[in-house]
Short mmCIF file of C-alpha atoms in Angstrom, two decimals:
data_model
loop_
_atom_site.label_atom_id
_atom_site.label_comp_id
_atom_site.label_asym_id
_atom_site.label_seq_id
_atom_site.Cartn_x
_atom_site.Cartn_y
_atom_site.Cartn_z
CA UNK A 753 -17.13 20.26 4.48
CA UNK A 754 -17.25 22.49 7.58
CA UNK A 755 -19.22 19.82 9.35
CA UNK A 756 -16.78 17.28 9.05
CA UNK A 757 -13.52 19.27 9.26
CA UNK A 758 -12.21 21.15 11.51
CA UNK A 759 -8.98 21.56 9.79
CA UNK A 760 -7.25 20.56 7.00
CA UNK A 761 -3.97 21.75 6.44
CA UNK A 762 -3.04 22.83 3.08
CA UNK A 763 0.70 21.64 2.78
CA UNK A 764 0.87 18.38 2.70
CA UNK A 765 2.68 16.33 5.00
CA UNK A 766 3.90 13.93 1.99
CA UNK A 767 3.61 13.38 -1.44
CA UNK A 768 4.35 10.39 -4.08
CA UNK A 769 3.70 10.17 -7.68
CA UNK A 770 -0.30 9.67 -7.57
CA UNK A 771 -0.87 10.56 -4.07
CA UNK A 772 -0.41 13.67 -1.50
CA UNK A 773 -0.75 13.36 2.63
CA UNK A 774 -2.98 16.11 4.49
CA UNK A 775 -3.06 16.76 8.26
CA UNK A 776 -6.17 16.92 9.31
CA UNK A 777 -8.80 17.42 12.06
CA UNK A 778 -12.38 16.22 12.62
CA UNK A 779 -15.57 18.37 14.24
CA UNK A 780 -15.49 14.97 16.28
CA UNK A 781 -11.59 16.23 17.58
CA UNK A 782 -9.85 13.07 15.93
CA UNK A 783 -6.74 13.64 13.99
CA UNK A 784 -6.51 12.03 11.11
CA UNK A 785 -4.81 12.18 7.44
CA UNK A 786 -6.48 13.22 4.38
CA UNK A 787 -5.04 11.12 1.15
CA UNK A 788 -5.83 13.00 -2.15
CA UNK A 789 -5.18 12.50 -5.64
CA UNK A 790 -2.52 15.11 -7.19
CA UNK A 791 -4.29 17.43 -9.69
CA UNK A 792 -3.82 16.34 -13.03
CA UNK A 793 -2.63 12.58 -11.99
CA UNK A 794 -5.45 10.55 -14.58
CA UNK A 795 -4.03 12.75 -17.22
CA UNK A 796 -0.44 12.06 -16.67
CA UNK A 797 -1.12 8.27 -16.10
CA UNK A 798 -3.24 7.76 -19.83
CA UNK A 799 0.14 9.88 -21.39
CA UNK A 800 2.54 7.54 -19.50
CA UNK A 801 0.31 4.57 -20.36
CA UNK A 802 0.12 5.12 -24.15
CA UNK A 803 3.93 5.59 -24.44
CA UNK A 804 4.52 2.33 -22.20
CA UNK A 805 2.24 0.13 -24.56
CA UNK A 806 3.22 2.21 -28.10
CA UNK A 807 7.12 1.19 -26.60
CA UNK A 808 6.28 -2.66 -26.27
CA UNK A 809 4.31 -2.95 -28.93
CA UNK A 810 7.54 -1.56 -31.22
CA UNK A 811 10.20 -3.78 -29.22
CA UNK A 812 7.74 -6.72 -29.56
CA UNK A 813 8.10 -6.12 -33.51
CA UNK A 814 11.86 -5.78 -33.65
CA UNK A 815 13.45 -8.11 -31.00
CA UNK A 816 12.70 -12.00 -30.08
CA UNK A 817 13.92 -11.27 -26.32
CA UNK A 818 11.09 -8.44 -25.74
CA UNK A 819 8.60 -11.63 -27.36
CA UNK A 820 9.78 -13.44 -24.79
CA UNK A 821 9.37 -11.27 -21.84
CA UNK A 822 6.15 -10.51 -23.17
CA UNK A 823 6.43 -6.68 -22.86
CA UNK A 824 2.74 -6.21 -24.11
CA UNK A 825 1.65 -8.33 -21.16
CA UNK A 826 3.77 -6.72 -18.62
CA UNK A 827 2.57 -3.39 -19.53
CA UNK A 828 -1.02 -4.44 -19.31
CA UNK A 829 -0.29 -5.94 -16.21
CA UNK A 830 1.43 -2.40 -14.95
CA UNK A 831 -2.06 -0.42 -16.31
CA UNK A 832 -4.07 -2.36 -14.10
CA UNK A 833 -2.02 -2.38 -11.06
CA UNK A 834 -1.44 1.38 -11.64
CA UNK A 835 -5.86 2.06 -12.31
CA UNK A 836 -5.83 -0.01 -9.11
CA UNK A 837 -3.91 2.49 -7.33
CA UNK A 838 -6.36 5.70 -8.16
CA UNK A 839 -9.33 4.06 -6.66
CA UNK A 840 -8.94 5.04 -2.75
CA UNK A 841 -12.04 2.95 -2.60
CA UNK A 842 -10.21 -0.09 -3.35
CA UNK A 843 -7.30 0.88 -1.19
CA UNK A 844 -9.61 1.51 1.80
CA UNK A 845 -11.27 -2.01 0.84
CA UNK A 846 -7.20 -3.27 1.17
CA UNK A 847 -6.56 -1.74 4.46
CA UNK A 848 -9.40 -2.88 6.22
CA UNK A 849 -8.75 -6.24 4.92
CA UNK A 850 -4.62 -6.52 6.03
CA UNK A 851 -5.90 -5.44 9.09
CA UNK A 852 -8.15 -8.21 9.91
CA UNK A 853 -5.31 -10.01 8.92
CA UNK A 854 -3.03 -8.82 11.56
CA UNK A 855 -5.63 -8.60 14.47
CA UNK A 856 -3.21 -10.90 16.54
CA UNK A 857 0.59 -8.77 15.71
CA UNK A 858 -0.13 -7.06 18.84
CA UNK A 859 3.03 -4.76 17.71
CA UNK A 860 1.54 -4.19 14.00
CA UNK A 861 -0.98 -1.17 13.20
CA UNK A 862 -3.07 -0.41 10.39
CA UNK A 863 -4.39 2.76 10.04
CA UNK A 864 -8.02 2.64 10.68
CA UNK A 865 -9.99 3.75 7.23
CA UNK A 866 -12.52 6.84 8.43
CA UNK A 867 -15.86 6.28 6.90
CA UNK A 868 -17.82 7.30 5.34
CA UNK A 869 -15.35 9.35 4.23
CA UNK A 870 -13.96 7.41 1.38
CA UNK A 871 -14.20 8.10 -2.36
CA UNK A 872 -12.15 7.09 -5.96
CA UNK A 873 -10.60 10.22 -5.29
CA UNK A 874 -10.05 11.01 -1.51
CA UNK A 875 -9.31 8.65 1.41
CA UNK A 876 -9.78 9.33 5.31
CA UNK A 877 -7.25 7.49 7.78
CA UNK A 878 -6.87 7.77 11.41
CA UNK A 879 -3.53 9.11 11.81
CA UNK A 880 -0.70 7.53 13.56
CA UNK A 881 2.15 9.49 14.07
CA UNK A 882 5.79 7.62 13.34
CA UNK A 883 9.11 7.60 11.48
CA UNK A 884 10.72 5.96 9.02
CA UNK A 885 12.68 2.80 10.49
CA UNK A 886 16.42 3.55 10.34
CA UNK A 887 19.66 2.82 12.11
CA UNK A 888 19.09 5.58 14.99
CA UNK A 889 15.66 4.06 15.60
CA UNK A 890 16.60 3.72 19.51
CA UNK A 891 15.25 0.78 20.22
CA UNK A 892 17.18 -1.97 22.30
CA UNK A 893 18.59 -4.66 20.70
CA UNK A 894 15.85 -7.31 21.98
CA UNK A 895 12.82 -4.98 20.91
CA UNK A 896 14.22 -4.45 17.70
CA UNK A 897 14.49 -8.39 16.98
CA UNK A 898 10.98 -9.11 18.40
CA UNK A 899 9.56 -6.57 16.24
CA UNK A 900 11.83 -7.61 13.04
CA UNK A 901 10.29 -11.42 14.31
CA UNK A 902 6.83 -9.93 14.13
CA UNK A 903 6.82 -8.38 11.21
CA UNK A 904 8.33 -11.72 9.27
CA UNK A 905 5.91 -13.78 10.87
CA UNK A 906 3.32 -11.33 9.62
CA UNK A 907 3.99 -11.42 6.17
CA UNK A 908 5.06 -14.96 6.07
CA UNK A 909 1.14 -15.62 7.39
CA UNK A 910 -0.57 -12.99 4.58
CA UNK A 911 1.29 -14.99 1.60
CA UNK A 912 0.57 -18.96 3.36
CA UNK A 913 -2.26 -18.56 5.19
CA UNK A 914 -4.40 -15.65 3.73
CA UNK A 915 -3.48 -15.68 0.41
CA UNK A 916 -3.64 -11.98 0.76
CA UNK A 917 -0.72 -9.38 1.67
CA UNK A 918 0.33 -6.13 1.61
CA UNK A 919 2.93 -5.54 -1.59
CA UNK A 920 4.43 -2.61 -1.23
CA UNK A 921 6.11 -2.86 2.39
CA UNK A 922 9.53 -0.62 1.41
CA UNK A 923 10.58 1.74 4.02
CA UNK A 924 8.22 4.69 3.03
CA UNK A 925 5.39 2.49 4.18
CA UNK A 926 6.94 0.68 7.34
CA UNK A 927 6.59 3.51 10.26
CA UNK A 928 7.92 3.04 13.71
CA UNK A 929 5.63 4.40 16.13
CA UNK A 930 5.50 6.65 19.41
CA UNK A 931 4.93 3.49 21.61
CA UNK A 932 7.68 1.10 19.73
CA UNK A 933 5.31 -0.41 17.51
CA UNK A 934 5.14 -0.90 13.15
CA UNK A 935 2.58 0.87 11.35
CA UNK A 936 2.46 -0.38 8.06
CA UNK A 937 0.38 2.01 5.53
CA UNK A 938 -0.31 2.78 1.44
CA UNK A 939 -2.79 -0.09 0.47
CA UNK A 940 -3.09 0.77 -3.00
CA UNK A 941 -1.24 -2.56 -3.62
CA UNK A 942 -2.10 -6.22 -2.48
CA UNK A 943 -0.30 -9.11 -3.37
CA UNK A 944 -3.18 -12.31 -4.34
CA UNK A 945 -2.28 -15.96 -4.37
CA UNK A 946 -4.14 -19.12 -5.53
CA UNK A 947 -4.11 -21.78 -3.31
CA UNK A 948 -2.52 -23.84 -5.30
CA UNK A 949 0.69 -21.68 -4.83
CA UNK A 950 0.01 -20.35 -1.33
CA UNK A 951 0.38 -24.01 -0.44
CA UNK A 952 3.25 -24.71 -2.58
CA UNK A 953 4.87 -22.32 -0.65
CA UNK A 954 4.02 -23.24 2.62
CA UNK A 955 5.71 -26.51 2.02
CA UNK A 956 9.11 -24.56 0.77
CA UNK A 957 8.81 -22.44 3.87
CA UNK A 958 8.24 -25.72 6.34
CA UNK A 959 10.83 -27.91 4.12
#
């Protein structure tokens, strides 16, 4: 709406298989980014779905080693991670709850979630402007291992101490910033662990 934007511009700065990146500008002057849902995406997921669990049901009824990989089950378990991923309400929920998470990784940014203006179907970020991390990232040799320090640490805190992490950190979603810092972004996915096994691992980890 006119009242909230300013600007929105209409090629998108990315795009992934459920998901396309907008520029964008608030009446307020804040630049953000605009995540929307690609036209047609519920469609192509209940197609992609069907075939997925029509495929394991059939290898379930021919071969003993799909039985025991328990192909129904992983497909279930891939429909609910991928419903999961449509809701931007859920993924704003994730965001906001990483970065609680990492209040004290001074050199680790999460993308502060705009509201009110989150629905199932678009999500409003504050935008940070960074790169991917490669080999040319310029960065000395000593910043580069305190962030790389950082960002293990990080991690190795959301599975042992929260229970709770981020689960989709590949490169896409690992920016290096302006000011030499990590933004890590795309929420749709969390990682959850029981206690039980958060603590089991904390005693691999110290052992």
């Amino acid at each position: 709406p006119p009242d909230v934007f300013v600007r929105v511009d209409p090629e998108p700065v990315a795009t992934a298989s459920i998901a396309q990146i907008h520029a964008g500008l608030l009446a307020s002057g804040r630049e953000v980014i605009v995540k929307v849902r690609r036209p047609g995406i519920e469609r192509q997921i209940d197609l992609d779905l069907a075939l997925l669990r029509s495929t394991a049901e059939l290898l379930e009824s021919r071969s003993e080693r799909a039985q025991l990989l328990q192909a129904r089950a992983l497909a279930d378990e891939l429909e609910v991670h991928l419903r999961a991923e449509l809701d931007f309400v859920e993924e704003a929920s994730n965001a906001e709850l990483v970065a609680r998470t990492l209040e004290d990784y001074e050199d680790l940014v999460v993308p502060e979630v705009i509201r009110p203006y989150v629905t199932e179907r678009v999500l409003v970020l504050e935008r940070i402007d960074g790169r991917k991390v490669d080999a040319a990232h310029g960065l000395g040799a000593e910043r580069a291992q305190e962030l790389a320090r950082q960002f293990f640490r990080a991690y190795v805190h959301q599975v042992t101490v929260e229970g709770v992490y981020h689960a989709d950190p590949h490169r896409g979603n690992v920016l290096l910033t302006g000011d030499g810092r990590l933004a890590l972004v795309d929420f749709g996915l969390l990682g959850r662990l029981d206690d039980d096994t958060r603590r089991n691992l904390a005693l691999l980890l110290l052992a």
